[in-house]
Coordinates of C-alpha atoms and ligand atoms in Angstrom, one line a residue:
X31 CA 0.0 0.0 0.0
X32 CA 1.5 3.5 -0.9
X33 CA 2.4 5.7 1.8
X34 CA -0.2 8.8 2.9
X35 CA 0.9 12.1 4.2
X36 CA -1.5 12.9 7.4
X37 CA -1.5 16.6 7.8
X38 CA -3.3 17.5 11.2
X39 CA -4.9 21.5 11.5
X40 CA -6.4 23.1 14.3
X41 CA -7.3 19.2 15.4
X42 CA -8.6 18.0 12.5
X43 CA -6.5 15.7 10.2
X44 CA -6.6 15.3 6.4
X45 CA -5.0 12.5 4.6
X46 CA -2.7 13.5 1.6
X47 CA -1.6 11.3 -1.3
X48 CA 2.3 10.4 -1.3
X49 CA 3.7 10.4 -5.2
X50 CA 6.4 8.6 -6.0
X51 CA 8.7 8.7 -8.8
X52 CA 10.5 6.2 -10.8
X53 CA 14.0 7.1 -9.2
X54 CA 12.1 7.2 -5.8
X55 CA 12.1 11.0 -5.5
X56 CA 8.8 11.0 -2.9
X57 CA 6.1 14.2 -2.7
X58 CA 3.1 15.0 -1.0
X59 CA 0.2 16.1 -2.9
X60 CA -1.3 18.9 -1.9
X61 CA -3.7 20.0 -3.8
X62 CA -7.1 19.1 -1.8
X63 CA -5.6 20.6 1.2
X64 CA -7.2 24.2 0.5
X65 CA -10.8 22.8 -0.6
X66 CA -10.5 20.2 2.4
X67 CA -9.2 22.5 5.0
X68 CA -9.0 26.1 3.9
X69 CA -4.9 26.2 3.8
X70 CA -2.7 27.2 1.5
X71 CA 1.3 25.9 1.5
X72 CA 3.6 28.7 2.1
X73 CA 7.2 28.3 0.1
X74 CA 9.1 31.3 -1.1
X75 CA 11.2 30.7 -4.4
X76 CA 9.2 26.9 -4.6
X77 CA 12.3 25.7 -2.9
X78 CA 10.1 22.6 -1.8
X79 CA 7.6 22.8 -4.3
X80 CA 7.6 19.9 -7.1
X81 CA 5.1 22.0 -9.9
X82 CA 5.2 19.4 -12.0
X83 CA 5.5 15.8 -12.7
X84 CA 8.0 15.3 -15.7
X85 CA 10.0 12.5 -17.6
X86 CA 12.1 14.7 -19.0
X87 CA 15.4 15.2 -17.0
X88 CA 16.6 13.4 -13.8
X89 CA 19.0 15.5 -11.1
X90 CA 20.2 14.0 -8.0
X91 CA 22.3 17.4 -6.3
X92 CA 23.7 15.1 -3.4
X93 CA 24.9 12.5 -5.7
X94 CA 25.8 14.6 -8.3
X95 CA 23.9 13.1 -11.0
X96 CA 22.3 14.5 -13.8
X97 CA 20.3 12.3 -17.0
X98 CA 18.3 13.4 -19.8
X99 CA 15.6 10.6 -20.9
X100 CA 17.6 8.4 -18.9
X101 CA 20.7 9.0 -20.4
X102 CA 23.7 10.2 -18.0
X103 CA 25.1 13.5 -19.2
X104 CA 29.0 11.6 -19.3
X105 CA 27.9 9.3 -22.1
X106 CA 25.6 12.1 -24.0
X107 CA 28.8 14.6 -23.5
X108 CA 31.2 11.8 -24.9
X109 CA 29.6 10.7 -27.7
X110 CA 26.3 12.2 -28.6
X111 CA 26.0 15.5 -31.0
X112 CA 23.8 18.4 -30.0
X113 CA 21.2 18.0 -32.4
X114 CA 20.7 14.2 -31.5
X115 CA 20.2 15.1 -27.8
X116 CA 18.1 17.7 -28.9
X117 CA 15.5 15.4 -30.2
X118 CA 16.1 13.1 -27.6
X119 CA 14.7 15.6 -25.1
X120 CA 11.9 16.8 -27.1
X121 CA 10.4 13.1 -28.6
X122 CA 12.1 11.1 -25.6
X123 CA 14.1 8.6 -27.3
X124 CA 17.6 8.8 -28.9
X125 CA 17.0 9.3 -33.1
X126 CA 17.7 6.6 -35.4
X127 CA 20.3 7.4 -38.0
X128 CA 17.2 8.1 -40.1
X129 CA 15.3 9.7 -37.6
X130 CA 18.0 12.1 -36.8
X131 CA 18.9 12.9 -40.3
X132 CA 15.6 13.8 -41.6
X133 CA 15.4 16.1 -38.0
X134 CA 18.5 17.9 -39.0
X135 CA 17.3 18.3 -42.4
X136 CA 14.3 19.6 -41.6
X137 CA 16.1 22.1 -39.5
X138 CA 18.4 22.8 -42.2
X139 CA 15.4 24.1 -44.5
X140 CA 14.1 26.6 -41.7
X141 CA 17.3 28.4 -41.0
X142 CA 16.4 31.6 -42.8
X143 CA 14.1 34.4 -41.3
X144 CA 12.0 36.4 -43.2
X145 CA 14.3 39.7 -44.5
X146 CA 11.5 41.9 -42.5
X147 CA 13.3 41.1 -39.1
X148 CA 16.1 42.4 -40.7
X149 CA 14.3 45.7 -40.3
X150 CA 13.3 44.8 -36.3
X151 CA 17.0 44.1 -36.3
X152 CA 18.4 47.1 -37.8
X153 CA 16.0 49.3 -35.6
X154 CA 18.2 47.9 -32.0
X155 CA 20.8 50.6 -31.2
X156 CA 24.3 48.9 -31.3
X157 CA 25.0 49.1 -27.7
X158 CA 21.7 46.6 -27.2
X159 CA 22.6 43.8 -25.1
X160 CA 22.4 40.6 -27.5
X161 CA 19.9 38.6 -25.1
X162 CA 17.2 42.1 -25.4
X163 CA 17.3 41.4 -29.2
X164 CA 17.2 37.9 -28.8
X165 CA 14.1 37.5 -26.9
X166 CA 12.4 40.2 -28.8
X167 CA 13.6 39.0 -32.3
X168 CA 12.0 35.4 -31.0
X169 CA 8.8 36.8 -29.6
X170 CA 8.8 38.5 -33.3
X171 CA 8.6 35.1 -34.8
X172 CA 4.5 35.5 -33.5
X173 CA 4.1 38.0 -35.9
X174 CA 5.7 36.0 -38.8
X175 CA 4.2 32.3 -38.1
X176 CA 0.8 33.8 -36.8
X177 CA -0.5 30.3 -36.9
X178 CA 1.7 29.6 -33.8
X179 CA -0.5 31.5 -32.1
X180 CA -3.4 28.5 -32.1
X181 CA -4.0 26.8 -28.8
X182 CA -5.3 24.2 -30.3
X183 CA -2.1 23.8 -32.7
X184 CA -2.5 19.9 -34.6
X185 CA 0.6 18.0 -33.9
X186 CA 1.8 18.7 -37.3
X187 CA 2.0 22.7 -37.1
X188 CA 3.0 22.2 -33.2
X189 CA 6.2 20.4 -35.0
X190 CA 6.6 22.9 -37.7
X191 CA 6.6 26.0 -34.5
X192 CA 9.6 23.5 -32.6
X193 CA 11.4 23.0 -35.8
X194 CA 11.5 26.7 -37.2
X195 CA 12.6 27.6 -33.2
X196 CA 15.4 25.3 -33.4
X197 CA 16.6 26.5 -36.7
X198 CA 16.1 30.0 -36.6
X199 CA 17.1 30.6 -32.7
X200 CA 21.4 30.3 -34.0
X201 CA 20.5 32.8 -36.9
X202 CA 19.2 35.4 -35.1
X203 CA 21.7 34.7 -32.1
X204 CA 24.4 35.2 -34.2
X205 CA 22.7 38.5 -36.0
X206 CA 22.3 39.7 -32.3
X207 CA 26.0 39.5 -32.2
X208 CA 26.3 41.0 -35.3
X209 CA 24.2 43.7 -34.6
X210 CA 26.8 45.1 -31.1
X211 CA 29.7 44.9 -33.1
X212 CA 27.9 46.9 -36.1
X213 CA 28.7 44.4 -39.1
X214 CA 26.5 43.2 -41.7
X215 CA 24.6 39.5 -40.7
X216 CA 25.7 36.4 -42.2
X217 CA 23.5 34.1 -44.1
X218 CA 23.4 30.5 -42.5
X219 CA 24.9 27.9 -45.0
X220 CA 22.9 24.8 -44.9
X221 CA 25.4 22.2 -46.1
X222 CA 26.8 23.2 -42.8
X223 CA 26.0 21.0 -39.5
X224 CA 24.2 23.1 -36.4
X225 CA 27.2 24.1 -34.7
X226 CA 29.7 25.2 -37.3
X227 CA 26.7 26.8 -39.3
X228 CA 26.3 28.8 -35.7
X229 CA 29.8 29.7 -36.4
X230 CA 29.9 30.6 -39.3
X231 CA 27.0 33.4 -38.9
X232 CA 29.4 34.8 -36.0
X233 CA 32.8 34.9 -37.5
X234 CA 32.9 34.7 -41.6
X235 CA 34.1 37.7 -43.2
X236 CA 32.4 38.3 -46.3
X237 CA 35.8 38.2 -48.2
X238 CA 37.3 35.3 -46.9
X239 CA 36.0 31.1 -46.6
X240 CA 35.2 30.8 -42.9
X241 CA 36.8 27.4 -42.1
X242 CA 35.4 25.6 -39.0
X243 CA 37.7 24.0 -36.8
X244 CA 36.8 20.4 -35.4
X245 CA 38.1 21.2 -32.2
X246 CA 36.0 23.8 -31.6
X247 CA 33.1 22.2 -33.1
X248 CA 33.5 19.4 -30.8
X249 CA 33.9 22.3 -27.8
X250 CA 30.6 23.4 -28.9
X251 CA 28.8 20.8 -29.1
X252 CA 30.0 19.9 -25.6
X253 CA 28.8 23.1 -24.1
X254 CA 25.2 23.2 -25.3
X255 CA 25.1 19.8 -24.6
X256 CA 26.1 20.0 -20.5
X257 CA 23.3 23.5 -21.0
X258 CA 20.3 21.3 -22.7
X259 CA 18.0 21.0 -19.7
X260 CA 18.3 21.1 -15.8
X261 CA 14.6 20.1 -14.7
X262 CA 12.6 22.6 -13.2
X263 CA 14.5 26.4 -12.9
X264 CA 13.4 29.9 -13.0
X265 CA 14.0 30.2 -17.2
X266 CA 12.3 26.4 -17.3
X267 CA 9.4 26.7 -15.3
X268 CA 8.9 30.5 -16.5
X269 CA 8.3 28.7 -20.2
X270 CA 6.1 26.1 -18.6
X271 CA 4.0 28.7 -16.7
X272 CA 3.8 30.9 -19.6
X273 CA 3.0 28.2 -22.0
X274 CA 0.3 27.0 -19.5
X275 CA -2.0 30.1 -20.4
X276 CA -2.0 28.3 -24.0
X277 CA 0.7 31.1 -25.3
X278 CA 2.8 30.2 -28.4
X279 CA 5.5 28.2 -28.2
X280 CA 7.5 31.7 -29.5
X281 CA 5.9 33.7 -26.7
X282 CA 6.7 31.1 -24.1
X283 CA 10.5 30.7 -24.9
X284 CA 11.2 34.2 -25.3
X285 CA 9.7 34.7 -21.8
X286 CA 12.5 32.1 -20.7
X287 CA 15.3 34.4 -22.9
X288 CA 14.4 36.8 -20.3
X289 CA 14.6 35.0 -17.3
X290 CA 17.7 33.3 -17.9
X291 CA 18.8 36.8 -18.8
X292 CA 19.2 37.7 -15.2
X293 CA 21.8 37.8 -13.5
X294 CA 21.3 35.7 -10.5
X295 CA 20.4 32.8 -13.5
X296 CA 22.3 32.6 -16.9
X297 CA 24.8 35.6 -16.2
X298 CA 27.0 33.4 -13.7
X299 CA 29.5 32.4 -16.7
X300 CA 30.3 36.2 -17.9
X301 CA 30.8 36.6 -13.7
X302 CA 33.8 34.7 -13.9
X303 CA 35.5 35.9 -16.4
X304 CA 35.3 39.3 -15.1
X305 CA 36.5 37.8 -11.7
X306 CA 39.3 35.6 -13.0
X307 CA 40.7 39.2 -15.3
X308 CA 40.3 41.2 -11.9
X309 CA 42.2 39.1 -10.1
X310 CA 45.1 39.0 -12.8
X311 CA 44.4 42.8 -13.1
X312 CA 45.1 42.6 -9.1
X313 CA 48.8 40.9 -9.2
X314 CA 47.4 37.2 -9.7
X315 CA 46.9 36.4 -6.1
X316 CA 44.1 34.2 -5.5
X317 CA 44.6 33.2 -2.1
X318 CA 43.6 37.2 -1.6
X319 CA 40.8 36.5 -3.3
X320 CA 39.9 33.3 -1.3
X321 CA 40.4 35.4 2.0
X322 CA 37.8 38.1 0.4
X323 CA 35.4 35.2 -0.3
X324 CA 35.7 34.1 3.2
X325 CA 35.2 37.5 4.8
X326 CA 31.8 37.6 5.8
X327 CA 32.0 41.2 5.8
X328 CA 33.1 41.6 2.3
X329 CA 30.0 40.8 -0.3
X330 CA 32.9 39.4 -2.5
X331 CA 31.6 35.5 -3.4
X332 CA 33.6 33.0 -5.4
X333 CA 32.1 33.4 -8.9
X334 CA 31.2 29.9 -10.3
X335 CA 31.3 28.3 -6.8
X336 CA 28.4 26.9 -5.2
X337 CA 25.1 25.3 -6.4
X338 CA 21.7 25.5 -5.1
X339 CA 21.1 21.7 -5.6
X340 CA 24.5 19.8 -6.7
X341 CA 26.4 19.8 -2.8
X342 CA 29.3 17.5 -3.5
X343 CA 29.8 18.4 -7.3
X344 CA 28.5 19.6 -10.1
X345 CA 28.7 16.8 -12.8
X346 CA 28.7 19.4 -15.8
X347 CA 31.6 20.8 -14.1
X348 CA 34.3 18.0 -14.4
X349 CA 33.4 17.1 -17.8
X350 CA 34.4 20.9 -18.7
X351 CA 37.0 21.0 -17.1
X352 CA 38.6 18.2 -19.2
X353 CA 37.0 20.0 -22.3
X354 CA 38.9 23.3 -21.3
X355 CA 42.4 21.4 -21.3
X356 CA 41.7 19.8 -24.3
X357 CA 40.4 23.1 -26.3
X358 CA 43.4 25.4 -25.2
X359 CA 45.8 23.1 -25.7
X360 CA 43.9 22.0 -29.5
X361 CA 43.9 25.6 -30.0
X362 CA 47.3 26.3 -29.0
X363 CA 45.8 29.0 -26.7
X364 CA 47.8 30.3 -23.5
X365 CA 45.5 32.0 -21.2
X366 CA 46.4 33.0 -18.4
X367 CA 43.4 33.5 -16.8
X368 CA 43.4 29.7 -16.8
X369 CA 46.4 29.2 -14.7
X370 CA 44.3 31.6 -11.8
X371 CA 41.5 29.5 -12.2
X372 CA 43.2 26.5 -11.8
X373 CA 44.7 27.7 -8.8
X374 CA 42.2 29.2 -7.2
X375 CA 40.4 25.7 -7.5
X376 CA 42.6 23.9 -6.0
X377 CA 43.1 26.8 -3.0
X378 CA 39.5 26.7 -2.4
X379 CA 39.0 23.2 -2.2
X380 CA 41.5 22.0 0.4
X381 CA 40.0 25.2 2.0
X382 CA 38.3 23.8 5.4
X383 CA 35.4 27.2 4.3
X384 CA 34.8 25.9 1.0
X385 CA 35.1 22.3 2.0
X386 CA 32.6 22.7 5.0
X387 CA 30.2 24.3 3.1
X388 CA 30.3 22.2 0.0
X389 CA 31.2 24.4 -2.5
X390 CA 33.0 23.2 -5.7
X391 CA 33.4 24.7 -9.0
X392 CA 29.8 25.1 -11.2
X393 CA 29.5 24.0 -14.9
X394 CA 29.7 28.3 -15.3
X395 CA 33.6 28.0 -13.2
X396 CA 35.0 26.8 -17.0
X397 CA 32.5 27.6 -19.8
X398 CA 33.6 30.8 -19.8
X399 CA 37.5 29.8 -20.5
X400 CA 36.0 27.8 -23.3
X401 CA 33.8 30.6 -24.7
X402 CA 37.0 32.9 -24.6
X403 CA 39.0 30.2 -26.5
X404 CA 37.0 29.6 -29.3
X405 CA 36.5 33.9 -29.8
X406 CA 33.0 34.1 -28.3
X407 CA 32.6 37.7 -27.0
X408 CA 31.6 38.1 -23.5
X409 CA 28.4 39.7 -23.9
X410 CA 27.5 36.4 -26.1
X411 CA 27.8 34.0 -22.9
X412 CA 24.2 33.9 -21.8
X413 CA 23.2 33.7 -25.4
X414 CA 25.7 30.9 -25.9
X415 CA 23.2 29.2 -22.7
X416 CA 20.1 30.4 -24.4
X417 CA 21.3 28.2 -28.0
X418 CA 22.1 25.2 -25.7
X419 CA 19.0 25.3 -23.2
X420 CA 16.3 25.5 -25.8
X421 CA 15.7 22.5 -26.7
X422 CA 14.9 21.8 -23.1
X423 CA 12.6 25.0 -23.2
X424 CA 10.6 23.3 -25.9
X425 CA 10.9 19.8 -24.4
X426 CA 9.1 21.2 -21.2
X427 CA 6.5 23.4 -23.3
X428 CA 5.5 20.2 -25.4
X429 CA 5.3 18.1 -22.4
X430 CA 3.6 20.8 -20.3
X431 CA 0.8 21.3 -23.4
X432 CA 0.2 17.0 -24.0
X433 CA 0.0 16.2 -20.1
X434 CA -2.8 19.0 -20.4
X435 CA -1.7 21.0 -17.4
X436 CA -3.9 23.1 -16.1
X437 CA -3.1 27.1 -16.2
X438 CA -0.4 28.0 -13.4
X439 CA -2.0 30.0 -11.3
X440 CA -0.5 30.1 -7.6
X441 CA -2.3 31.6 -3.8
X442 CA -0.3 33.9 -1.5
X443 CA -0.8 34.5 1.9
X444 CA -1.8 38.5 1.9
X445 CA -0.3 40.3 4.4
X446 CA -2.0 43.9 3.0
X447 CA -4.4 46.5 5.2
X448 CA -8.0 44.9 6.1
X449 CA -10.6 46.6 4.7
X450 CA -11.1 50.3 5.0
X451 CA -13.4 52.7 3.7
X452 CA -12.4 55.2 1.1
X453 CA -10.8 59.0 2.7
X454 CA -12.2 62.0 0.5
X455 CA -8.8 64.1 -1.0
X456 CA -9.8 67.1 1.5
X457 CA -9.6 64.6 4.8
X458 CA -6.1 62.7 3.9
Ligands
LIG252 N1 31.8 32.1 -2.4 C1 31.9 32.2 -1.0 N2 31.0 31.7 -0.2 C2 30.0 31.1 -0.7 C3 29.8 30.9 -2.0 C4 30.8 31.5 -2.9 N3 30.6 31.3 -4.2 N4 28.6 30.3 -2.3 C5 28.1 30.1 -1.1 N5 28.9 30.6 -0.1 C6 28.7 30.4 1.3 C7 27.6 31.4 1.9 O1 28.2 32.6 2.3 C8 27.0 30.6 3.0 O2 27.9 30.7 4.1 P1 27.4 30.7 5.6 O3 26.7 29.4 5.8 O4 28.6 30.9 6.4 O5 26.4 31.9 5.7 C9 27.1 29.2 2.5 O6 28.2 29.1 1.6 C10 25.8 28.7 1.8 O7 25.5 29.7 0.8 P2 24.0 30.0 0.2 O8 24.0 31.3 -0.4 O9 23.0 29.7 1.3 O10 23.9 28.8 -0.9 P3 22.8 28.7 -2.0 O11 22.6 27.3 -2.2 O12 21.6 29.5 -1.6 O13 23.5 29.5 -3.2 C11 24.7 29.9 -5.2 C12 24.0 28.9 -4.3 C13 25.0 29.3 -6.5 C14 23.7 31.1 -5.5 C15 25.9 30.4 -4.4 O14 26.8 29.4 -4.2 C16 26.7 31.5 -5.2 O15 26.3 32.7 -5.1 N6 27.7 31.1 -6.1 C17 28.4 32.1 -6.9 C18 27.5 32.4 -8.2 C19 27.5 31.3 -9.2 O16 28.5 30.7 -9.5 N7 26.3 30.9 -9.7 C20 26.2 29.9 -10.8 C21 25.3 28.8 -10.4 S1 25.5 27.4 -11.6 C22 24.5 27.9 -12.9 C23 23.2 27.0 -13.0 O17 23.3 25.8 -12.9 O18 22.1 27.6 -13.3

């Protein structure tokens, strides 16, 4: 017999179901309490708040585990492509060779956008931030695809809305890029594979053959893999409550753009590169730097230390870190904010502060390094995220709109004035 939660208030108890799910992650549902009983839950920032079930991505923080579909993220990392987990996380199974060649195809034929966002495009001052354009420029895609906009999209146009994303999100993330540095867009060239196609729209001059390098096609790859989902987070379960009001697949992800746009979410990468160049910019010493993290009277925090959920480490993190030796040495790159960030790792965790407390180096401590390697501009970073967390975005929207979930719609607690009658403007 499956376990019941009994939940006793003001004498009176009610029994709860228990949910369990398939990796034995246990829940209480709550949601006869307020119709039985007339209570809410209280939980600031749904730190214990499951808002969904989903079979989408499995994270264990203590064990340091992380799967898509099943899948651990070592094995996907090592020898899967970015498109092929792509369509693992949005139809749930990895692609047959056919399967995954008639997926990249059909990607391939969308990659163009129509030559009026060109004008949207044109009308963003220089100095816009990339991730502004991008989440407008994808919101835009509405107004193009109008069709999108059908709540009760068939499965075939719901595909057509998740391909055209997937194809048209590197074109326009590369034209955002484009755009800050004030030099005409790049065309995507569709004999090219996802990656190097992205690359290609960044960095090909229109004089000269853009050649993509393997190395850092293979770095790429890498990164948006390790970015492709992370279960429920703010940018994640902003899509899925957006896309719960029956908003467009567009809509939905361009409301996740913005929230990974913050600081406190997808901006941790570009953090540590600005700490790692202050700290060379300082003399080089990072065992200041450790003594300024451990100051509690100094706000300074080790950028790209510490996780809400992964407490021994952060399985995204090794694999980069291997990726980063590999790509500077492919590359025949010397930088030396690699050598501080190497020692400051190993300062910090023989440190009894950052041992105590768990902290190890996040999946953000090296993608940054990597980004610098392969010429990606700094205010590109969160974009870079963006490219590699949307086809999580999408698998979570799709999910979200076939499980039929109802509209998120959550209580407070108010805290406000009782009720008080009106004061006429002579009297206050
Ligand atoms: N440097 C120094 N001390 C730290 C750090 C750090 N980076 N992170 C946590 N602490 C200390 C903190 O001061 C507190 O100490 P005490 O118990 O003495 O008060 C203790 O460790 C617990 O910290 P917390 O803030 O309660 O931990 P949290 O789980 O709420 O915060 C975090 C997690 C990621 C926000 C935090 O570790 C942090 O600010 N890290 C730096 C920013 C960063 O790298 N963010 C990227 C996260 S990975 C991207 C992703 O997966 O989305």
């Amino acid at each position: 017999m499956s376990d019941i939660a009994e939940i006793t208030l003001e004498g009176k108890s009610y029994q709860m179901p228990v949910v369990v799910g398939t990796e034995d992650e246990k829940a209480i549902d709550i949601s006869s309490l307020r119709s039985a009983s007339g209570y809410i839950t209280l939980d600031a920032g749904y730190k214990n708040t499951g808002a969904t079930t989903s079979a989408i991505t499995f994270l264990d923080g203590e064990k340091g585990i992380l799967r898509y579909r099943g899948y651990p993220i070592e094995q996907l990392a090592e020898k899967s492509s970015f498109i092929e987990v792509a369509y693992l996380l949005i139809y749930g199974s990895l692609p047959t060779t056919a399967e995954l060649q008639d997926f990249s195809d059909r990607i391939s034929r969308h990659t163009l956008v129509n030559e009026d966002m060109r004008k949207i495009l044109d009308g963003f001052p220089s100095a816009a931030h990339p991730m502004g354009i991008l989440s407008a420029l994808v919101s835009s895609l509405t107004a193009f695809y109008p069709e999108s906009l059908k709540s009760n999209q068939s499965d075939e146009e719901m595909e057509l809305s998740i391909v055209r994303l997937m194809a048209k999100m590197p074109t326009i993330a590369a034209w955002s890029y484009k755009n800050s540095v004030g030099h005409p867009v790049n065309y995507p060239k569709n004999n090219l594979d996802y990656c190097s196609n992205f690359m290609h729209m960044m960095f090909a001059y229109p004089t000269e053959t853009y050649e993509t390098n393997p190395v850092v096609v293979d770095a790429l790859n890498k990164l948006l893999i390790l970015h492709a989902d992370h279960e429920q987070n703010c940018s994640t379960s902003t899509v899925r409550l957006v896309g719960s009001a029956h908003a467009s697949l567009y809509s939905s992800v361009s409301a996740g753009i913005s929230a990974l746009w913050g600081p406190l979410h997808g901006g941790a990468n570009q953090a540590v590169i600005e700490m790692l160049e202050a700290i060379k910019a300082d003399g080089g010493d990072s065992k200041k730097f450790i003594e300024k993290a451990k100051d509690k009277n100094d706000p300074f925090r080790l950028m790209g230390f510490g996780h809400r959920v992964y407490k021994n480490f952060d399985p995204r993190a090794k694999i980069i870190k291997k990726s980063a030796d590999e790509v500077l040495a492919a590359l025949g790159v010397k930088d030396p904010i690699l050598n501080i960030a190497k020692e400051l790792e190993e300062a910090a965790l023989n440190d009894p502060y950052f041992v105590e407390r768990k902290l190890y180096p996040n999946v953000d401590f090296y993608s940054g390094i990597i980004y610098r390697a392969i010429g990606i501009p700094t205010n590109m970073f969160t974009v870079m995220f963006a490219l590699g967390r949307l086809p999580g975005w999408i698998a979570q929207w799709k999910e979200m709109r076939e499980n039929k979930e109802p509209i998120g719609r959550p209580r407070q607690v108010y805290v406000g004035e009782t009720e008080r009658n009106y004061i006429d403007m002579e009297k206050r």
